[in-house]
Each structure stands twice: as C-alpha cells, then as structure tokens.
Short mmCIF file of C-alpha atoms in Angstrom, two decimals:
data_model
loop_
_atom_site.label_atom_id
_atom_site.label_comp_id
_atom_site.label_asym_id
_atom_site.label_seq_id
_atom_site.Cartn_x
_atom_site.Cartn_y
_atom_site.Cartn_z
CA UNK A 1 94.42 139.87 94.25
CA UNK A 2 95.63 140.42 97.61
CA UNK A 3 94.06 139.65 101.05
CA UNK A 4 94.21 141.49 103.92
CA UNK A 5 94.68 139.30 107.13
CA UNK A 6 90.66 139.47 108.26
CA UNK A 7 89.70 138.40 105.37
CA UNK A 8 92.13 134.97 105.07
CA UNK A 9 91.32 134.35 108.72
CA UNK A 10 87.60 133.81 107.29
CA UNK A 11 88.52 131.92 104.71
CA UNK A 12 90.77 129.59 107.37
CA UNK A 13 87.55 129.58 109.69
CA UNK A 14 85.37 128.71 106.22
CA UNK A 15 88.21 125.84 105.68
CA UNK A 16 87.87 124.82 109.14
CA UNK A 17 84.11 124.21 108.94
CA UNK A 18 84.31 122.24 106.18
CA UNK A 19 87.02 120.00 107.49
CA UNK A 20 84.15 119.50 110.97
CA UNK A 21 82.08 118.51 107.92
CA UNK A 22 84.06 115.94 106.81
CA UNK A 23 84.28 114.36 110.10
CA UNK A 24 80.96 114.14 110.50
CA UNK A 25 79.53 112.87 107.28
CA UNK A 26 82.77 110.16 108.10
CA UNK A 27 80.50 109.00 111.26
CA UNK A 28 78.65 107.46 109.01
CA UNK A 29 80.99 105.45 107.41
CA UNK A 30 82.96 103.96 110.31
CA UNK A 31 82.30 100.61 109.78
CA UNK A 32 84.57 101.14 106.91
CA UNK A 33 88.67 100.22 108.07
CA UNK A 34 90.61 102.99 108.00
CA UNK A 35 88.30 105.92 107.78
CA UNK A 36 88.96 106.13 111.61
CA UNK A 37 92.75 107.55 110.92
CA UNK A 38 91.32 109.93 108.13
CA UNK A 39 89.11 111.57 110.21
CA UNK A 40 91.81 111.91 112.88
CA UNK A 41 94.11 113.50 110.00
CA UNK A 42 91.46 115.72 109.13
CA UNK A 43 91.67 116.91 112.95
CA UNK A 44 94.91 117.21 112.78
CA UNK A 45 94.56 119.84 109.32
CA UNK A 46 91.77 121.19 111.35
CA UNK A 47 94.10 121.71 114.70
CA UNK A 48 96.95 122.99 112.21
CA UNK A 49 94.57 125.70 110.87
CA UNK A 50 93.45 126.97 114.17
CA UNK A 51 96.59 127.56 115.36
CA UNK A 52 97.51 129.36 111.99
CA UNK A 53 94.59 131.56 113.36
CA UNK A 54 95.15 131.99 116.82
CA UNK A 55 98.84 133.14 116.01
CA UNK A 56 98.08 135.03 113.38
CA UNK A 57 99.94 133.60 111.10
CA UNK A 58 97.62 132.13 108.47
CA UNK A 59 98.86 133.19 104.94
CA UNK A 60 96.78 132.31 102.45
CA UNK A 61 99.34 129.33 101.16
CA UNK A 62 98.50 127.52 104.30
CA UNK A 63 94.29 127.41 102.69
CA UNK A 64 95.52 126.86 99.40
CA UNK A 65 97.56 123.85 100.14
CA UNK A 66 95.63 122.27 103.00
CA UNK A 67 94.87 118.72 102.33
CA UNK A 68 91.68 119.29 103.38
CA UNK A 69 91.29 119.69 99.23
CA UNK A 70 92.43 116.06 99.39
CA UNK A 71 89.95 115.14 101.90
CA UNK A 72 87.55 116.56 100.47
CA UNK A 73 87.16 114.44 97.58
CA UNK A 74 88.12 111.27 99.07
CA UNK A 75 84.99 111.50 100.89
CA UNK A 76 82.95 112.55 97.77
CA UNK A 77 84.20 109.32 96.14
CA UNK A 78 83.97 106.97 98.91
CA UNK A 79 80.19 107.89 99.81
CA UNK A 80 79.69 107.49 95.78
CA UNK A 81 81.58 103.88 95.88
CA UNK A 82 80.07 100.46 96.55
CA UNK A 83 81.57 97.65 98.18
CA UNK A 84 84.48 99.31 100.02
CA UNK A 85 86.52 97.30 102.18
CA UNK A 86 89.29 99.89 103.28
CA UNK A 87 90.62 103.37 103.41
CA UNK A 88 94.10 105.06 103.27
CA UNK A 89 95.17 101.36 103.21
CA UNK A 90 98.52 100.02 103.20
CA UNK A 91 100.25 97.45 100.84
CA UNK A 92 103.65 96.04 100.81
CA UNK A 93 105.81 96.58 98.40
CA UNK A 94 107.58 93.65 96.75
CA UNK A 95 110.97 92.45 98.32
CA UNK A 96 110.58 95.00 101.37
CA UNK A 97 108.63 94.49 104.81
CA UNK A 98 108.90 97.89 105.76
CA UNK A 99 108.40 100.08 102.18
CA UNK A 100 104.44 100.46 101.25
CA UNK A 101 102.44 102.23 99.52
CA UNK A 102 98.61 103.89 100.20
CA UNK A 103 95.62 102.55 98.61
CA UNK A 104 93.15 105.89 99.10
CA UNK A 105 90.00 103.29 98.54
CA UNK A 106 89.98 99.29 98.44
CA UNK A 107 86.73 98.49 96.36
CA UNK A 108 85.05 95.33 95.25
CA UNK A 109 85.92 93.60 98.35
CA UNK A 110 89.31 94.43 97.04
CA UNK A 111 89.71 94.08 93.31
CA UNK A 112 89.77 97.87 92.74
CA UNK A 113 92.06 100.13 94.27
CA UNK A 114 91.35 103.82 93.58
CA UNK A 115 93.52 106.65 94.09
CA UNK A 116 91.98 110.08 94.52
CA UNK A 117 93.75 112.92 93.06
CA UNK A 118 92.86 117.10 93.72
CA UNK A 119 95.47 118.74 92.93
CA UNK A 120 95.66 121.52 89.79
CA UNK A 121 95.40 119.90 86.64
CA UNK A 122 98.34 122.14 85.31
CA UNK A 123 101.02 121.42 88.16
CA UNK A 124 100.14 117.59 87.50
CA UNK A 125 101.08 117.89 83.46
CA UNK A 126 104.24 119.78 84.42
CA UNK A 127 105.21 117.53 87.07
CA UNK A 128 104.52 114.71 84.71
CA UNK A 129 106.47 116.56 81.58
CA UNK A 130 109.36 117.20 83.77
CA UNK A 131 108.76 121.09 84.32
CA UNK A 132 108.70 120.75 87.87
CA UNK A 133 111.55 121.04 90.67
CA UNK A 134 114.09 118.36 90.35
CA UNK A 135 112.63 115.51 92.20
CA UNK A 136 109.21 115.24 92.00
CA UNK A 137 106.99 112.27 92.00
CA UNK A 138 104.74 113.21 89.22
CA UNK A 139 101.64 110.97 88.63
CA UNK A 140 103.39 108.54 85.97
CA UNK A 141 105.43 107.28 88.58
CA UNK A 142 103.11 106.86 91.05
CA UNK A 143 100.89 104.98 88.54
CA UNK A 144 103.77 102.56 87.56
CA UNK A 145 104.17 102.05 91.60
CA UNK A 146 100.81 101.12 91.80
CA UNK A 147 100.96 98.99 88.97
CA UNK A 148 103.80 96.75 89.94
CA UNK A 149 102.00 96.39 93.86
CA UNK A 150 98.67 95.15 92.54
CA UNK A 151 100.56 92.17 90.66
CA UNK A 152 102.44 91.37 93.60
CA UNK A 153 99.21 91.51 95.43
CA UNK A 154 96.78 89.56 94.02
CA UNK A 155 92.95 89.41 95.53
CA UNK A 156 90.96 85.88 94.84
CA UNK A 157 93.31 85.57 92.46
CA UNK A 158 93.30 88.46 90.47
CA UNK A 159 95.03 91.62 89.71
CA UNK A 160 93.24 94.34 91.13
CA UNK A 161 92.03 97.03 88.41
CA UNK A 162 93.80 100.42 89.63
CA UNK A 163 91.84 103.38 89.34
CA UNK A 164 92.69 107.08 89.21
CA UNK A 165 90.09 109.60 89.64
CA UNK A 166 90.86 113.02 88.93
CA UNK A 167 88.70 115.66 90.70
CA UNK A 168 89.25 117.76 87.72
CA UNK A 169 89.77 117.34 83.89
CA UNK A 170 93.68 116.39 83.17
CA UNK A 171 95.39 117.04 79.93
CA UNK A 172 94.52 113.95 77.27
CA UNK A 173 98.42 113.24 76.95
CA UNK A 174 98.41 112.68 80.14
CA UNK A 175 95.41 110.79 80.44
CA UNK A 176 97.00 108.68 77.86
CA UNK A 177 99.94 107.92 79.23
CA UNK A 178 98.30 106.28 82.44
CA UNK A 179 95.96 104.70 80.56
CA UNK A 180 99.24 103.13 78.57
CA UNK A 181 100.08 101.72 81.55
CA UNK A 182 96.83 99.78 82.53
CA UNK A 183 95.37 102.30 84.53
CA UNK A 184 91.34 103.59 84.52
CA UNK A 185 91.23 107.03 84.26
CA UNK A 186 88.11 108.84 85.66
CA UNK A 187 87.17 112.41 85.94
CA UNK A 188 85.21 113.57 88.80
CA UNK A 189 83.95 109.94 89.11
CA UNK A 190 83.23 108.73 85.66
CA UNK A 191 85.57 106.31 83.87
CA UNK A 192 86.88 108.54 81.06
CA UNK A 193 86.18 106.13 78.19
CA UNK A 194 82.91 104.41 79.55
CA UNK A 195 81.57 106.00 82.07
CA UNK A 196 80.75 103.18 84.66
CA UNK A 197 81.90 103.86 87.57
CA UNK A 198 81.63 100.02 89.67
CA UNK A 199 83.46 97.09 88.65
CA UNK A 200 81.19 93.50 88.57
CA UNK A 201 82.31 91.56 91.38
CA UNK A 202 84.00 87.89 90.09
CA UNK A 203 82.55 84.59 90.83
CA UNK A 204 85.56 81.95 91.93
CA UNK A 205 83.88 78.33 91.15
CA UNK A 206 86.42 76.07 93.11
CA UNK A 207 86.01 76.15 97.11
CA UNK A 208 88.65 75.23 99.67
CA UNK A 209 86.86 73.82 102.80
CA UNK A 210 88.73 73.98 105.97
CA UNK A 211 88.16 71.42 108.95
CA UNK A 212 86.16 74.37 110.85
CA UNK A 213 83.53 74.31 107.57
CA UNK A 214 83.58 70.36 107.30
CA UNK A 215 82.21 70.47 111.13
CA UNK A 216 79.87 73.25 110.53
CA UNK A 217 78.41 71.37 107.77
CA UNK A 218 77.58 67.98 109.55
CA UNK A 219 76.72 69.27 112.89
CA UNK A 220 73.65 68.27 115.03
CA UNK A 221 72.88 72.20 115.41
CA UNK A 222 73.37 72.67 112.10
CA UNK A 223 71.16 69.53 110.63
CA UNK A 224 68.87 68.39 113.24
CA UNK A 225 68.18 70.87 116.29
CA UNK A 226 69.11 74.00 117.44
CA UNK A 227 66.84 74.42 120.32
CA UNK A 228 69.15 73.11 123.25
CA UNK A 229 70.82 74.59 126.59
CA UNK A 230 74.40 72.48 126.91
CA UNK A 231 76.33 72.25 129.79
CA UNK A 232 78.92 74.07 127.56
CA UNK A 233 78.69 77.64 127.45
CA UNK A 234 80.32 78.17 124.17
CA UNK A 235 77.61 75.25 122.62
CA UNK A 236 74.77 77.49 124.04
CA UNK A 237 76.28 80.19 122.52
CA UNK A 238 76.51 78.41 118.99
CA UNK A 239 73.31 77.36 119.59
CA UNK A 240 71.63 80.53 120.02
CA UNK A 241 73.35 82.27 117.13
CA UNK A 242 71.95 79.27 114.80
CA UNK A 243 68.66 80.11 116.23
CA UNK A 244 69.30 83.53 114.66
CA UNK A 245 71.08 82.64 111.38
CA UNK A 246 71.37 78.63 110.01
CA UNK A 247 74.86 78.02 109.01
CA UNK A 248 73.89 75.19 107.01
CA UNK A 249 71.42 77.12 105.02
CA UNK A 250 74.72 79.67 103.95
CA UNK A 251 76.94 76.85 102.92
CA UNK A 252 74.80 74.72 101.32
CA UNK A 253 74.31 78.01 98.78
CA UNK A 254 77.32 78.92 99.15
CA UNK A 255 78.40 75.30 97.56
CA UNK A 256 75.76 75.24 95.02
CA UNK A 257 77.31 74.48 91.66
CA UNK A 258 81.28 74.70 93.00
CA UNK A 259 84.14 72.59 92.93
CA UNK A 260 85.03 71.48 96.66
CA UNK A 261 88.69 70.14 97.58
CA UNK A 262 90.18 70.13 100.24
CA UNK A 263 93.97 68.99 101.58
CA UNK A 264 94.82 65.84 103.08
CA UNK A 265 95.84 67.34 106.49
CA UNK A 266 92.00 68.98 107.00
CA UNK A 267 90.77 65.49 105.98
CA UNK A 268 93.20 63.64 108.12
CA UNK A 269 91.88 66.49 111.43
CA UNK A 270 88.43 66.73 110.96
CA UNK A 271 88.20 62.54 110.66
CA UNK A 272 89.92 62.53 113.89
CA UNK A 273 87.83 64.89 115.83
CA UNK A 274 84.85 63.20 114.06
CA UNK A 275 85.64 59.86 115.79
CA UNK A 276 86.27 60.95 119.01
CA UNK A 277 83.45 63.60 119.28
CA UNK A 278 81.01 62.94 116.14
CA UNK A 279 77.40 61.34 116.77
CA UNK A 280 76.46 58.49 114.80
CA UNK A 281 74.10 60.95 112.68
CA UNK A 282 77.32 63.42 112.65
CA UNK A 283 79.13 60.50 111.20
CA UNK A 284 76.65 59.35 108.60
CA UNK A 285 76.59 63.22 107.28
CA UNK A 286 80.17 63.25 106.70
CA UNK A 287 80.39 60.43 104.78
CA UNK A 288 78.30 61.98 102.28
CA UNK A 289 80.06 65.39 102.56
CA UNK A 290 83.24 63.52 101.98
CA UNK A 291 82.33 61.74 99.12
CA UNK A 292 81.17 65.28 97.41
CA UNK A 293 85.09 66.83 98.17
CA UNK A 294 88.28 66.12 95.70
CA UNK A 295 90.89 65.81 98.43
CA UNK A 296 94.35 66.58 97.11
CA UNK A 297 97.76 66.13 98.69
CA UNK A 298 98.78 68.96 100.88
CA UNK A 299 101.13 71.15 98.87
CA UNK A 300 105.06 70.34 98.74
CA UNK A 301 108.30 72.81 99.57
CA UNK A 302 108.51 73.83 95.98
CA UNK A 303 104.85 74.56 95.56
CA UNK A 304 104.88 76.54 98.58
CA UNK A 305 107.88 78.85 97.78
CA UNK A 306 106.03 79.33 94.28
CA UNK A 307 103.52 81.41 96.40
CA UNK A 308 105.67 83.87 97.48
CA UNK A 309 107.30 86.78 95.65
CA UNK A 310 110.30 88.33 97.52
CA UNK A 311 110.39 87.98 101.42
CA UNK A 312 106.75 88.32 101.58
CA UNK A 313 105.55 85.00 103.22
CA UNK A 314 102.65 84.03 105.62
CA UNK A 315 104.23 82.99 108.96
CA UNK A 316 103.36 80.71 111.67
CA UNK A 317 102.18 82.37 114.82
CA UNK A 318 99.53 82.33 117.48
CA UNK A 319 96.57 82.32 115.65
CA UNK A 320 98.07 80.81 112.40
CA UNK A 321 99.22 77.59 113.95
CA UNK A 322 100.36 74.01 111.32
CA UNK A 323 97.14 72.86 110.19
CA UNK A 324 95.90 76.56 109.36
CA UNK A 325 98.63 77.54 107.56
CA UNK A 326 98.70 73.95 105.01
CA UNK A 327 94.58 74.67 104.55
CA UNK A 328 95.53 78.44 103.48
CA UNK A 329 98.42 77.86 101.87
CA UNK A 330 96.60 75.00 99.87
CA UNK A 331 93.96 76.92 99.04
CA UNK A 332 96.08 79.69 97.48
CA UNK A 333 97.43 77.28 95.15
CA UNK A 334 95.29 75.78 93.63
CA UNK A 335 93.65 79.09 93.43
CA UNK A 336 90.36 78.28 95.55
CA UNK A 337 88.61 80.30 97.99
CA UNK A 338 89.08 79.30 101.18
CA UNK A 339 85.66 78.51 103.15
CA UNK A 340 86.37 78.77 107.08
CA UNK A 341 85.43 80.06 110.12
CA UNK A 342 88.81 80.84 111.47
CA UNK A 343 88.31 84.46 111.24
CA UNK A 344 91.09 85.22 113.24
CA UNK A 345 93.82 83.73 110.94
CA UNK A 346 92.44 84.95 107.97
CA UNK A 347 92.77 88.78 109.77
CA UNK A 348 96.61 87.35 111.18
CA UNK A 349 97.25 86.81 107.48
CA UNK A 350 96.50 90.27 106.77
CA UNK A 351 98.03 92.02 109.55
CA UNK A 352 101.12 90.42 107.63
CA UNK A 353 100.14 91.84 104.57
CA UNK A 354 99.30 88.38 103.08
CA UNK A 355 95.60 88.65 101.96
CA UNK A 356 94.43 85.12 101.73
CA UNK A 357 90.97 84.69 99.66
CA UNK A 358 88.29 83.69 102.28
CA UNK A 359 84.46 83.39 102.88
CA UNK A 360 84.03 83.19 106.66
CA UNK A 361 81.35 81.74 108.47
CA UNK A 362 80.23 81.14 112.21
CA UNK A 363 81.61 78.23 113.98
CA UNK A 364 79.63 75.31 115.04
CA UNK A 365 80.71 71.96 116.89
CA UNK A 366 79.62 68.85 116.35
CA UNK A 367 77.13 68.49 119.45
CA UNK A 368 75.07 64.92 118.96
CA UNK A 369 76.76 63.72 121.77
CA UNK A 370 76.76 66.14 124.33
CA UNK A 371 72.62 66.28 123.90
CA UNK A 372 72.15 63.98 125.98
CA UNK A 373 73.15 66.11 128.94
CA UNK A 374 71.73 69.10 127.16
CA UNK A 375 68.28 71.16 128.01
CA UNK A 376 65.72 70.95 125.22
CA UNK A 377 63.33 73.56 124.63
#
C-alpha cells in the first residue's frame, strides 16, 4: 500500500506525539540514573522527525525505523519494573577500559539486567539463522556478550540474571537457543516459562564495617542526645539530621543476626581517632562494639590481584584515598557488604566501573567531648 506524502507527514506528526509522550511520562521517573539521556535521545528522534517534515522529506522508512519503537517499550517495561537502579547503563567489558556494552534496565538494585528488544520477530530469526546481510549482530551474539559481562561484573557477589524481553512473540528455536545460554526469555513482560516477572532480592549475612560506621555506631548523637547546637557547624548539621532519622536505630537492624568483620587498618583508624576525640561513654561503647567484630588481617598483594579480572582495577584517587581502598577492597574478598558512610567513594568506585557492594548510611562524629561547649535544647 502506498502513501502519498500528506498522509506520512501525519503519521511522522502521530510519531512525534508519541515520542512528547514518552518524555513526559519519563518526568516521572527521573530519580532513576540514566533516564535523563533517554529522554534527551528521544528529543533528538523527535528533532530528527521534524526536520524530515519541514523538508519534506519524510519517507515512510524514516517512521518505520525510528527508535522511537525502541523507546517505546523501554518505558513500558521500566514503569512495569521494581527496584531499578539505572537506565541505558554502561558496563565494561573485560580486558578493555574503553569497549562497553548497554544495560537497557539495571534491576534488583542490580542483580538483573534486562535488555528490551522491538524489533520484527522475523528479521530477528533471520538475523539469528544467518539470512541476513553479512555482518550482522543478531541476538545470539548479543546474548553471549551479555553473558560473559555479567560474570566479569559481579553485584554483592553474584552474577546478575540477564533478561531479554521481547515486545513480541519470537520463534521457539530461537527462544531456545538464548535460553541455552543462561538467558530469561520474556514476552511482552512475562518470563516465558514462569511467568514472574521480579527477581527476590538476596540477603548477604556477613557485614564489612568501615571506620565511618564504627563511629556512627558509638557516638554521643547517636546513643545519648541529639538535641545540641555545637560550635561546629557540620556537628549541628549531624545533629539535626539525627533529630530526623536515628542512625543507630538503622544499624543496629541492619546488624541483627549478621556476621561483622572488619580489617585491621579500620580497627587500627577508628582506635586512634577514638583516643584522641572519643568521650569516656564513646569509649566504653566501643569496647563492646569491638568485642562483637571478627577483625581479620587486611588483605595481601596476591589476594588483591585475585579481585581483578583483566585491567579492570579500583584506583586510588581523591575520594578513594589508602584506608578506603584496604576497607573496600577487604570487603570484596571476603565477600561482605560493605557498611559505610563514605558515599562518595563508593560512587568514585563506580565512575570506574568497579561496583563495590555497599549499604550507606549518614555520617556521625563522635561528639561527647565537644558538649561541653555545645547548646542544649
């Protein structure tokens, strides 16, 4: 059926509207990293459409193989997908700092990566079964990309499940064949051989504590008294914020029924600040804290290169400084989450592409001391 150029200019304006659409039910979700940079690809399909129009040049290829399609359903899936943690998201691939590859949707704080896939069920099967143009990436081989970057990416220690979801019913060979490689095949959002579509999130028993959680935990603000006006600014500040939310009361469920360690060096740090800043009270509360933690020799040369696969390797910078990197590092192998409030390393770590297993919390000093120039309520 042919169409005469009025008639695909309203079906690029039609296009056009939708893609507006998208954008806006997007607003919504902006909390979200990464859905930022879809919506300003959608503008750019949007801008590329227009100008189609204006020229008069829109063919009907250019509606047919917008990725507005694309768009489309990545938005259907994300607003139908708990627990996401990142969009259009990037991950290394092994042995390369430059070469990545796109996770459409990071789920279950990270444990499920889902791909989101539009295109015509037929041109899939004969890109997969070779009757395509010499070349082509057909699904298979994006699957067994996928595949390999999830092992070499491990999140709290785990291989995150890879999903594919189809926005239209694929050929069972086919379906077969990717589920042959350990993928989860779903169709229009239903797993194709159970039909759940979330993942339970896993429960990690053994907790590393950083010298940042060891303060939190014994601190006057936390334990005693909140309601003070310091001299310090950034004490006020902590104070106020406790006033809001206890820290204590998080960690203290937070470390019901886990295993806590913690490396010599955070031992070694938070004993020194403790005696030169710690209250007698302060002191008396870690001595308890640090009878409940294993404490385990920070981790040698050859335990540390066992971390790392290819040239991927946390480095040492501004906000990753000595003692931050042995309390990650440490944490990562003995395979513990790493309780801190350093939120800024952990986010350093993954601006590397190094995504170090964390539960962050506020900071709080230890203040016993300075209350005696303090302002109580």
């Amino acid at each position: 059926m042919g169409f005469d150029q009025s008639e695909v200019e309203k079906l690029g304006e039609e296009k056009i509207d939708t893609g507006k659409k998208l954008i806006e039910r997007l607003n919504l979700l902006t909390h979200i990293q990464g859905v930022g940079k879809v919506q300003k690809k959608i503008s750019a399909e949007i801008s590329t459409l227009k100008n189609a129009i204006i020229s008069k040049r829109l063919k009907i290829n250019h509606i047919a193989c917008s990725n507005l399609v694309h768009f489309s359903y990545l938005v259907k899936v994300l607003e139908e997908t708990n627990d996401v943690v990142g969009v259009d998201f990037p991950i290394k691939l092994r042995g390369s700092q430059k070469s990545t590859i796109r996770i459409d949707i990071v789920a279950n704080n990270g444990k499920t990566w889902i791909k989101v896939i539009a295109r015509n069920p037929k041109a899939l099967n004969d890109i997969a079964l070779g009757r395509s143009n010499y070349g082509a990436k057909s699904i298979l081989d994006h699957a067994s990309c996928y595949i390999e970057a999830a092992k070499d990416n491990l999140q709290c220690f785990q291989t995150p499940k890879v999903v594919f979801d189809f926005a239209n019913p694929i050929d069972n060979e086919l379906a077969n064949s990717l589920e042959e490689l350990h993928i989860d095949v779903r169709i229009d959002g239903t797993n194709k051989s159970s039909g759940e579509m979330n993942e339970p999130i896993g429960v990690n028993s053994k907790l590393n504590l950083d010298v940042t959680t060891m303060m939190a935990f014994v601190s006057a603000l936390t334990c005693e008294s909140c309601d003070w006006e310091f001299t310090q600014k950034i004490l006020s500040e902590q104070a106020h914020r406790e006033r809001s939310t206890s820290t204590k009361t998080f960690l203290d469920e937070l470390f019901q029924g886990k295993e806590l360690i913690a490396c010599e060096t955070a031992k070694d740090s938070f004993l020194s600040i403790l005696n030169v800043v710690g209250g007698p009270n302060e002191k008396i509360r870690a001595s308890k804290l640090l009878n409940s933690v294993t404490f385990l020799p920070d981790i040698n040369e050859i335990e540390e290169n066992s971390l790392w696969s290819g040239n991927v390797k946390l480095r040492l910078g501004k906000k990753i400084q000595h003692r931050t990197y042995k309390v990650f590092t440490f944490g990562m192998y003995h395979k513990a989450i790493t309780v801190t409030a350093n939120k800024g390393a952990a986010e350093a770590a993954k601006m590397q592409g190094i995504s170090v297993p964390v539960v962050i919390h506020e900071a709080r000093a230890l203040t016993e001391q300075k209350q005696s120039t303090a302002k109580n309520f």
